[in-house]
Amino acid sequence: MRVNVAASSPVSIQSPSSLPHPLPVTRARIVADVGGTFARLAWADRDGGVAATQTVRRFRCADHASLATILSAFAGARSLSDVDAVVAIAGILQGDTLVNANLPWPVGCEATRREAGLASLQLINDFEAVALAIPHVRADALTVLHGAEEPATAWPALVLGPGTGLGAALRFADGQRPVLASEVGHAALSAGTALELDVLRLLLGRWPHVDNERVLSGTGMIHLYRALCELQGAVPQWPDTERLLAAAHQGSDPLALQAVDVFCGWLGSLVGDLAITFGARSVYLAGGVSSHIAPFLPGSPFVQRYLNKGVLGEVLQQVPVWRVEHGELGVLGAAAWIEPLPGTAS
């Protein structure tokens, strides 16, 4: 795992700020969601004093030398000297430098601002942005996995999802800091079945710290698949997650199907752990991988493992879980961070 962080003297470590900073009304604004694979950007404007995202453009991160070059490519010939940008991005800030394991290049906030020529640049946690967007998700973008068929958000709401990495945040009903960001993807992975223990034992032979992302992410699914192959004495057939999932969808490879099934169950267990840890009253499953495994979730052990929490399983029976089908949550959340959108409790 490569961690993008510049060497520096000891400084405070913090999540990107949860408190919106007032931005000049007269300046243009870029809102962005930057993940390990893609960056999504849009112009934000005001319609009656409300920030609103316009057409979202997508850039493949590996095709660009830095975050600044993506911002410049998005702007085209337009000067960014009078533009403010709010970027939702995975990681935590160490001083002015973003600590992140999945981006193809390092990110320094002030260096990026200067290179892009922006008036200002503010970084917020990617799942903080997703959590800010949750109150604005339309009902037809939600699919029930457990509990109430009709969405009726109860607070606090746990928002999490696997993508290139694994993100999570807690959304409260109101308050000056309505979102608690987290780095749950880097917390230690916990096994709940004999098979998961065997997988975890193999992964610990490769890495001294096996975090949740090592399995519960896009790249993690490949680690899981290869471990299952090793346990069964099989030769891995699929070199990446895309082809692994394609084989699972075709039903042509029992080990591919098992990898997805184990992935879903393990994810359900983590969701249940986080729900009882934070006292969540509703759960939203987002992230790109969640969309790719959507057909498998209903028949998988996801819900059974979500509820398998001893006496607190009865509590989780009352905590609904929805899958969110919305590709621009981070961009929407970055716009909401600038100024609350209609319907925001805070």
Tab-separated table of C-alpha atoms in Angstrom:
chain	number	residue	atom	x	y	z
A	1	MET	CA	0.000	0.000	0.000
A	2	ARG	CA	1.382	3.398	-0.993
A	3	VAL	CA	0.595	6.263	1.364
A	4	ASN	CA	0.745	9.669	-0.290
A	5	VAL	CA	2.206	12.003	2.296
A	6	ALA	CA	5.177	14.319	2.197
A	7	ALA	CA	7.860	14.015	4.861
A	8	SER	CA	7.512	16.718	7.480
A	9	SER	CA	8.096	17.498	11.109
A	10	PRO	CA	5.395	16.353	13.571
A	11	VAL	CA	2.170	18.289	13.176
A	12	SER	CA	-1.426	17.841	14.209
A	13	ILE	CA	-3.449	15.263	12.291
A	14	GLN	CA	-7.054	16.092	11.506
A	15	SER	CA	-9.896	15.368	9.158
A	16	PRO	CA	-10.536	17.951	6.481
A	17	SER	CA	-12.663	20.664	8.057
A	18	SER	CA	-16.308	19.925	8.811
A	19	LEU	CA	-17.204	23.589	9.207
A	20	PRO	CA	-18.235	25.464	6.044
A	21	HIS	CA	-16.165	28.576	5.431
A	22	PRO	CA	-18.174	31.442	3.926
A	23	LEU	CA	-17.166	31.996	0.311
A	24	PRO	CA	-17.637	35.291	-1.532
A	25	VAL	CA	-20.986	35.384	-3.308
A	26	THR	CA	-19.457	37.028	-6.373
A	27	ARG	CA	-16.856	34.327	-7.067
A	28	ALA	CA	-17.442	31.222	-9.175
A	29	ARG	CA	-17.178	27.855	-7.443
A	30	ILE	CA	-15.984	24.411	-8.431
A	31	VAL	CA	-17.247	21.442	-6.425
A	32	ALA	CA	-15.518	18.100	-6.831
A	33	ASP	CA	-15.440	14.533	-5.606
A	34	VAL	CA	-12.007	12.920	-6.005
A	35	GLY	CA	-11.597	9.190	-5.501
A	36	GLY	CA	-8.790	6.778	-6.175
A	37	THR	CA	-10.011	6.068	-9.710
A	38	PHE	CA	-12.149	8.990	-10.888
A	39	ALA	CA	-12.577	12.673	-10.124
A	40	ARG	CA	-15.983	14.254	-10.708
A	41	LEU	CA	-16.234	18.030	-11.041
A	42	ALA	CA	-18.991	20.560	-11.587
A	43	TRP	CA	-19.561	24.285	-11.414
A	44	ALA	CA	-21.756	25.341	-8.521
A	45	ASP	CA	-23.904	28.437	-8.678
A	46	ARG	CA	-26.726	30.010	-6.724
A	47	ASP	CA	-30.386	29.881	-7.525
A	48	GLY	CA	-32.174	32.045	-5.044
A	49	GLY	CA	-29.239	31.787	-2.645
A	50	VAL	CA	-28.973	28.003	-2.880
A	51	ALA	CA	-25.876	26.212	-4.186
A	52	ALA	CA	-26.698	23.867	-7.067
A	53	THR	CA	-24.483	21.587	-9.117
A	54	GLN	CA	-24.599	21.681	-12.876
A	55	THR	CA	-23.399	19.084	-15.396
A	56	VAL	CA	-20.787	16.816	-13.808
A	57	ARG	CA	-17.644	15.910	-15.762
A	58	ARG	CA	-15.561	12.851	-14.945
A	59	PHE	CA	-11.776	12.531	-15.187
A	60	ARG	CA	-9.657	9.400	-14.682
A	61	CYS	CA	-7.139	10.308	-11.978
A	62	ALA	CA	-4.322	8.174	-13.389
A	63	ASP	CA	-4.498	10.108	-16.667
A	64	HIS	CA	-3.453	13.347	-14.952
A	65	ALA	CA	-0.280	14.376	-13.160
A	66	SER	CA	-1.984	15.963	-10.151
A	67	LEU	CA	-5.228	17.248	-8.703
A	68	ALA	CA	-4.268	20.705	-9.969
A	69	THR	CA	-4.054	19.502	-13.562
A	70	ILE	CA	-7.529	17.989	-13.269
A	71	LEU	CA	-8.905	21.283	-11.973
A	72	SER	CA	-7.200	23.112	-14.834
A	73	ALA	CA	-8.471	20.615	-17.412
A	74	PHE	CA	-11.993	21.056	-16.092
A	75	ALA	CA	-11.745	24.841	-16.341
A	76	GLY	CA	-10.292	24.762	-19.850
A	77	ALA	CA	-9.288	28.218	-21.061
A	78	ARG	CA	-11.009	29.908	-18.119
A	79	SER	CA	-8.760	31.530	-15.530
A	80	LEU	CA	-9.262	30.184	-11.991
A	81	SER	CA	-7.937	33.314	-10.270
A	82	ASP	CA	-11.447	34.305	-9.201
A	83	VAL	CA	-12.679	30.749	-8.507
A	84	ASP	CA	-13.104	28.954	-5.172
A	85	ALA	CA	-12.988	25.157	-5.101
A	86	VAL	CA	-14.328	22.683	-2.554
A	87	VAL	CA	-12.989	19.160	-3.077
A	88	ALA	CA	-14.374	16.082	-1.345
A	89	ILE	CA	-11.445	13.658	-1.106
A	90	ALA	CA	-10.530	10.582	0.923
A	91	GLY	CA	-7.936	10.958	3.655
A	92	ILE	CA	-6.891	13.091	6.570
A	93	LEU	CA	-4.755	16.224	6.654
A	94	GLN	CA	-1.312	16.159	8.219
A	95	GLY	CA	-0.637	19.851	8.363
A	96	ASP	CA	-1.250	20.959	4.778
A	97	THR	CA	-0.705	17.500	3.236
A	98	LEU	CA	-3.368	14.889	2.590
A	99	VAL	CA	-2.619	11.377	3.878
A	100	ASN	CA	-4.273	8.938	1.473
A	101	ALA	CA	-3.514	5.379	0.386
A	102	ASN	CA	-5.423	5.242	-2.899
A	103	LEU	CA	-4.676	8.377	-4.935
A	104	PRO	CA	-2.104	8.139	-7.761
A	105	TRP	CA	-0.363	11.354	-6.621
A	106	PRO	CA	0.237	13.340	-3.419
A	107	VAL	CA	-2.004	16.277	-2.547
A	108	GLY	CA	-0.900	19.422	-0.747
A	109	CYS	CA	-3.708	21.918	-0.261
A	110	GLU	CA	-1.775	25.164	-0.741
A	111	ALA	CA	0.504	23.727	-3.449
A	112	THR	CA	-2.562	22.552	-5.379
A	113	ARG	CA	-4.230	25.939	-5.023
A	114	ARG	CA	-1.146	27.712	-6.352
A	115	GLU	CA	-0.569	25.289	-9.229
A	116	ALA	CA	-4.198	25.510	-10.360
A	117	GLY	CA	-4.285	29.285	-9.811
A	118	LEU	CA	-7.388	29.154	-7.613
A	119	ALA	CA	-8.557	31.964	-5.361
A	120	SER	CA	-9.097	29.381	-2.622
A	121	LEU	CA	-9.180	25.609	-2.155
A	122	GLN	CA	-10.803	23.705	0.686
A	123	LEU	CA	-10.654	19.936	1.201
A	124	ILE	CA	-13.373	17.961	2.951
A	125	ASN	CA	-13.542	14.240	3.658
A	126	ASP	CA	-15.191	12.357	0.800
A	127	PHE	CA	-17.691	10.505	2.955
A	128	GLU	CA	-18.379	13.642	4.927
A	129	ALA	CA	-19.597	15.037	1.614
A	130	VAL	CA	-21.647	11.903	0.906
A	131	ALA	CA	-23.255	12.193	4.343
A	132	LEU	CA	-24.092	15.855	3.734
A	133	ALA	CA	-25.842	14.836	0.518
A	134	ILE	CA	-27.999	12.089	2.053
A	135	PRO	CA	-30.994	14.317	2.978
A	136	HIS	CA	-31.248	15.330	-0.688
A	137	VAL	CA	-31.291	11.853	-2.224
A	138	ARG	CA	-34.558	11.143	-3.991
A	139	ALA	CA	-36.589	8.147	-2.838
A	140	ASP	CA	-36.307	6.501	-6.263
A	141	ALA	CA	-32.517	6.353	-5.824
A	142	LEU	CA	-32.872	4.138	-2.734
A	143	THR	CA	-33.250	0.355	-2.663
A	144	VAL	CA	-34.189	-1.290	0.612
A	145	LEU	CA	-31.864	-4.058	1.832
A	146	HIS	CA	-33.367	-4.421	5.284
A	147	GLY	CA	-36.322	-2.913	7.102
A	148	ALA	CA	-38.822	-0.290	5.997
A	149	GLU	CA	-39.728	-0.188	2.314
A	150	GLU	CA	-40.471	3.545	2.466
A	151	PRO	CA	-37.414	5.714	3.216
A	152	ALA	CA	-37.854	7.793	6.352
A	153	THR	CA	-34.460	8.880	7.609
A	154	ALA	CA	-33.864	8.514	11.325
A	155	TRP	CA	-30.871	10.209	12.884
A	156	PRO	CA	-28.038	9.596	13.312
A	157	ALA	CA	-27.593	8.002	9.893
A	158	LEU	CA	-24.588	5.816	9.099
A	159	VAL	CA	-23.314	6.348	5.551
A	160	LEU	CA	-20.634	4.024	4.213
A	161	GLY	CA	-19.499	2.252	1.115
A	162	PRO	CA	-16.743	0.360	-0.679
A	163	GLY	CA	-15.130	1.862	-3.746
A	164	THR	CA	-11.429	2.134	-4.504
A	165	GLY	CA	-11.183	2.300	-0.703
A	166	LEU	CA	-13.787	2.121	2.061
A	167	GLY	CA	-15.390	5.235	3.514
A	168	ALA	CA	-17.854	5.928	6.311
A	169	ALA	CA	-19.388	8.888	8.117
A	170	LEU	CA	-22.181	9.584	10.578
A	171	ARG	CA	-24.840	12.190	9.744
A	172	PHE	CA	-26.687	13.931	12.561
A	173	ALA	CA	-29.999	15.758	12.296
A	174	ASP	CA	-28.552	19.185	13.006
A	175	GLY	CA	-25.834	21.085	14.845
A	176	GLN	CA	-22.825	23.143	13.893
A	177	ARG	CA	-20.945	19.965	12.890
A	178	PRO	CA	-23.660	17.749	11.364
A	179	VAL	CA	-21.227	15.075	10.136
A	180	LEU	CA	-18.677	12.932	11.962
A	181	ALA	CA	-16.092	11.800	9.404
A	182	SER	CA	-14.069	8.637	9.945
A	183	GLU	CA	-11.216	6.552	8.553
A	184	VAL	CA	-12.906	3.216	9.189
A	185	GLY	CA	-11.325	1.788	6.054
A	186	HIS	CA	-7.978	1.766	7.866
A	187	ALA	CA	-9.264	0.186	11.091
A	188	ALA	CA	-8.379	-3.467	11.643
A	189	LEU	CA	-10.459	-6.040	9.776
A	190	SER	CA	-12.439	-8.350	12.048
A	191	ALA	CA	-13.303	-11.931	11.079
A	192	GLY	CA	-16.638	-13.471	12.072
A	193	THR	CA	-16.554	-16.953	10.513
A	194	ALA	CA	-14.026	-19.775	10.305
A	195	LEU	CA	-13.488	-19.052	6.610
A	196	GLU	CA	-12.915	-15.361	7.284
A	197	LEU	CA	-10.375	-16.306	9.959
A	198	ASP	CA	-8.522	-18.419	7.397
A	199	VAL	CA	-8.545	-15.545	4.903
A	200	LEU	CA	-7.386	-13.095	7.549
A	201	ARG	CA	-4.552	-15.426	8.546
A	202	LEU	CA	-3.310	-15.508	4.951
A	203	LEU	CA	-3.523	-11.735	4.601
A	204	LEU	CA	-1.618	-11.237	7.853
A	205	GLY	CA	1.179	-13.208	6.256
A	206	ARG	CA	1.409	-10.473	3.616
A	207	TRP	CA	0.799	-7.334	5.686
A	208	PRO	CA	1.441	-6.571	9.374
A	209	HIS	CA	-1.792	-4.565	9.531
A	210	VAL	CA	-4.822	-5.864	7.662
A	211	ASP	CA	-7.414	-3.123	7.575
A	212	ASN	CA	-11.006	-3.209	6.368
A	213	GLU	CA	-9.990	-1.946	2.917
A	214	ARG	CA	-7.793	-4.999	2.365
A	215	VAL	CA	-10.996	-6.959	1.734
A	216	LEU	CA	-13.948	-4.563	1.694
A	217	SER	CA	-13.051	-2.433	-1.324
A	218	GLY	CA	-12.639	-2.860	-5.061
A	219	THR	CA	-9.006	-3.928	-4.799
A	220	GLY	CA	-9.810	-5.788	-1.593
A	221	MET	CA	-12.210	-8.085	-3.418
A	222	ILE	CA	-9.269	-9.341	-5.493
A	223	HIS	CA	-7.257	-9.974	-2.308
A	224	LEU	CA	-10.229	-11.963	-0.989
A	225	TYR	CA	-10.591	-13.938	-4.225
A	226	ARG	CA	-6.881	-14.836	-4.330
A	227	ALA	CA	-6.977	-15.928	-0.693
A	228	LEU	CA	-9.974	-18.187	-1.404
A	229	CYS	CA	-8.091	-19.661	-4.379
A	230	GLU	CA	-5.068	-20.356	-2.178
A	231	LEU	CA	-7.211	-22.000	0.494
A	232	GLN	CA	-8.750	-24.302	-2.115
A	233	GLY	CA	-5.550	-24.967	-4.047
A	234	ALA	CA	-6.891	-23.255	-7.174
A	235	VAL	CA	-5.091	-21.009	-9.640
A	236	PRO	CA	-6.612	-17.479	-9.775
A	237	GLN	CA	-8.214	-16.821	-13.158
A	238	TRP	CA	-9.102	-13.137	-12.812
A	239	PRO	CA	-6.452	-10.412	-12.495
A	240	ASP	CA	-8.747	-7.532	-11.539
A	241	THR	CA	-12.078	-6.781	-9.898
A	242	GLU	CA	-13.830	-5.899	-13.143
A	243	ARG	CA	-13.227	-9.323	-14.679
A	244	LEU	CA	-13.885	-11.081	-11.389
A	245	LEU	CA	-17.305	-9.438	-11.133
A	246	ALA	CA	-18.039	-10.184	-14.788
A	247	ALA	CA	-17.364	-13.883	-14.134
A	248	ALA	CA	-19.590	-13.768	-11.052
A	249	HIS	CA	-22.413	-12.133	-13.016
A	250	GLN	CA	-22.091	-14.800	-15.716
A	251	GLY	CA	-22.108	-17.527	-13.066
A	252	SER	CA	-19.216	-19.212	-14.883
A	253	ASP	CA	-16.766	-19.490	-11.983
A	254	PRO	CA	-17.791	-20.899	-8.574
A	255	LEU	CA	-14.815	-19.230	-6.882
A	256	ALA	CA	-15.767	-15.835	-8.306
A	257	LEU	CA	-19.293	-16.338	-6.995
A	258	GLN	CA	-17.947	-17.398	-3.602
A	259	ALA	CA	-15.696	-14.329	-3.437
A	260	VAL	CA	-18.647	-12.010	-4.013
A	261	ASP	CA	-20.823	-13.938	-1.530
A	262	VAL	CA	-18.152	-13.810	1.185
A	263	PHE	CA	-17.544	-10.141	0.406
A	264	CYS	CA	-21.248	-9.331	0.879
A	265	GLY	CA	-21.439	-11.215	4.171
A	266	TRP	CA	-18.262	-9.633	5.525
A	267	LEU	CA	-19.535	-6.203	4.512
A	268	GLY	CA	-22.848	-6.838	6.262
A	269	SER	CA	-21.000	-7.750	9.439
A	270	LEU	CA	-18.977	-4.529	9.360
A	271	VAL	CA	-22.110	-2.468	8.704
A	272	GLY	CA	-23.737	-4.026	11.764
A	273	ASP	CA	-20.633	-3.389	13.877
A	274	LEU	CA	-20.574	0.279	12.904
A	275	ALA	CA	-24.321	0.716	13.384
A	276	ILE	CA	-24.176	-0.510	16.978
A	277	THR	CA	-20.894	1.285	17.668
A	278	PHE	CA	-22.307	4.677	16.643
A	279	GLY	CA	-25.919	4.081	17.675
A	280	ALA	CA	-27.136	4.629	14.107
A	281	ARG	CA	-30.882	4.669	13.497
A	282	SER	CA	-30.623	4.275	9.716
A	283	VAL	CA	-27.949	3.078	7.300
A	284	TYR	CA	-27.120	4.095	3.724
A	285	LEU	CA	-24.817	1.926	1.628
A	286	ALA	CA	-23.092	3.910	-1.128
A	287	GLY	CA	-19.853	3.529	-3.108
A	288	GLY	CA	-19.153	2.256	-6.596
A	289	VAL	CA	-18.629	-1.369	-5.565
A	290	SER	CA	-22.055	-1.411	-3.885
A	291	SER	CA	-23.633	-0.794	-7.283
A	292	HIS	CA	-21.626	-3.591	-8.916
A	293	ILE	CA	-22.631	-6.157	-6.279
A	294	ALA	CA	-26.256	-4.983	-6.105
A	295	PRO	CA	-27.697	-8.080	-7.847
A	296	PHE	CA	-25.945	-10.350	-5.349
A	297	LEU	CA	-26.843	-8.542	-2.123
A	298	PRO	CA	-30.454	-9.810	-1.671
A	299	GLY	CA	-29.430	-13.489	-1.859
A	300	SER	CA	-26.194	-13.068	0.064
A	301	PRO	CA	-25.485	-13.323	3.828
A	302	PHE	CA	-25.371	-9.489	4.016
A	303	VAL	CA	-28.521	-9.022	6.141
A	304	GLN	CA	-27.981	-12.163	8.220
A	305	ARG	CA	-24.475	-10.983	9.142
A	306	TYR	CA	-25.729	-7.425	9.712
A	307	LEU	CA	-28.184	-8.734	12.296
A	308	ASN	CA	-25.836	-11.314	13.860
A	309	LYS	CA	-24.818	-9.110	16.793
A	310	GLY	CA	-26.054	-11.100	19.784
A	311	VAL	CA	-28.670	-9.362	21.889
A	312	LEU	CA	-28.225	-6.179	19.834
A	313	GLY	CA	-29.488	-7.999	16.759
A	314	GLU	CA	-32.976	-7.136	18.012
A	315	VAL	CA	-32.009	-3.472	18.024
A	316	LEU	CA	-30.701	-3.687	14.449
A	317	GLN	CA	-34.015	-5.195	13.362
A	318	GLN	CA	-35.319	-1.634	13.796
A	319	VAL	CA	-32.435	0.008	11.885
A	320	PRO	CA	-33.198	-0.003	8.145
A	321	VAL	CA	-30.515	-0.316	5.490
A	322	TRP	CA	-30.827	1.217	2.028
A	323	ARG	CA	-28.494	1.063	-0.930
A	324	VAL	CA	-28.021	4.432	-2.633
A	325	GLU	CA	-27.863	4.482	-6.437
A	326	HIS	CA	-26.493	7.959	-7.068
A	327	GLY	CA	-23.181	8.552	-8.806
A	328	GLU	CA	-22.704	12.183	-7.817
A	329	LEU	CA	-23.229	12.174	-4.047
A	330	GLY	CA	-19.760	13.569	-3.328
A	331	VAL	CA	-20.260	16.487	-5.715
A	332	LEU	CA	-23.691	17.198	-4.274
A	333	GLY	CA	-22.253	17.037	-0.756
A	334	ALA	CA	-19.447	19.462	-1.644
A	335	ALA	CA	-22.099	21.915	-2.844
A	336	ALA	CA	-24.088	21.368	0.353
A	337	TRP	CA	-20.953	22.019	2.404
A	338	ILE	CA	-20.678	25.507	0.881
A	339	GLU	CA	-24.274	26.299	1.684
A	340	PRO	CA	-27.039	23.969	2.983
A	341	LEU	CA	-29.358	22.808	0.236
A	342	PRO	CA	-33.179	22.872	0.606
A	343	GLY	CA	-34.382	20.369	3.154
A	344	THR	CA	-31.151	20.204	5.154
A	345	ALA	CA	-31.944	19.750	8.815
A	346	SER	CA	-28.970	21.824	9.865
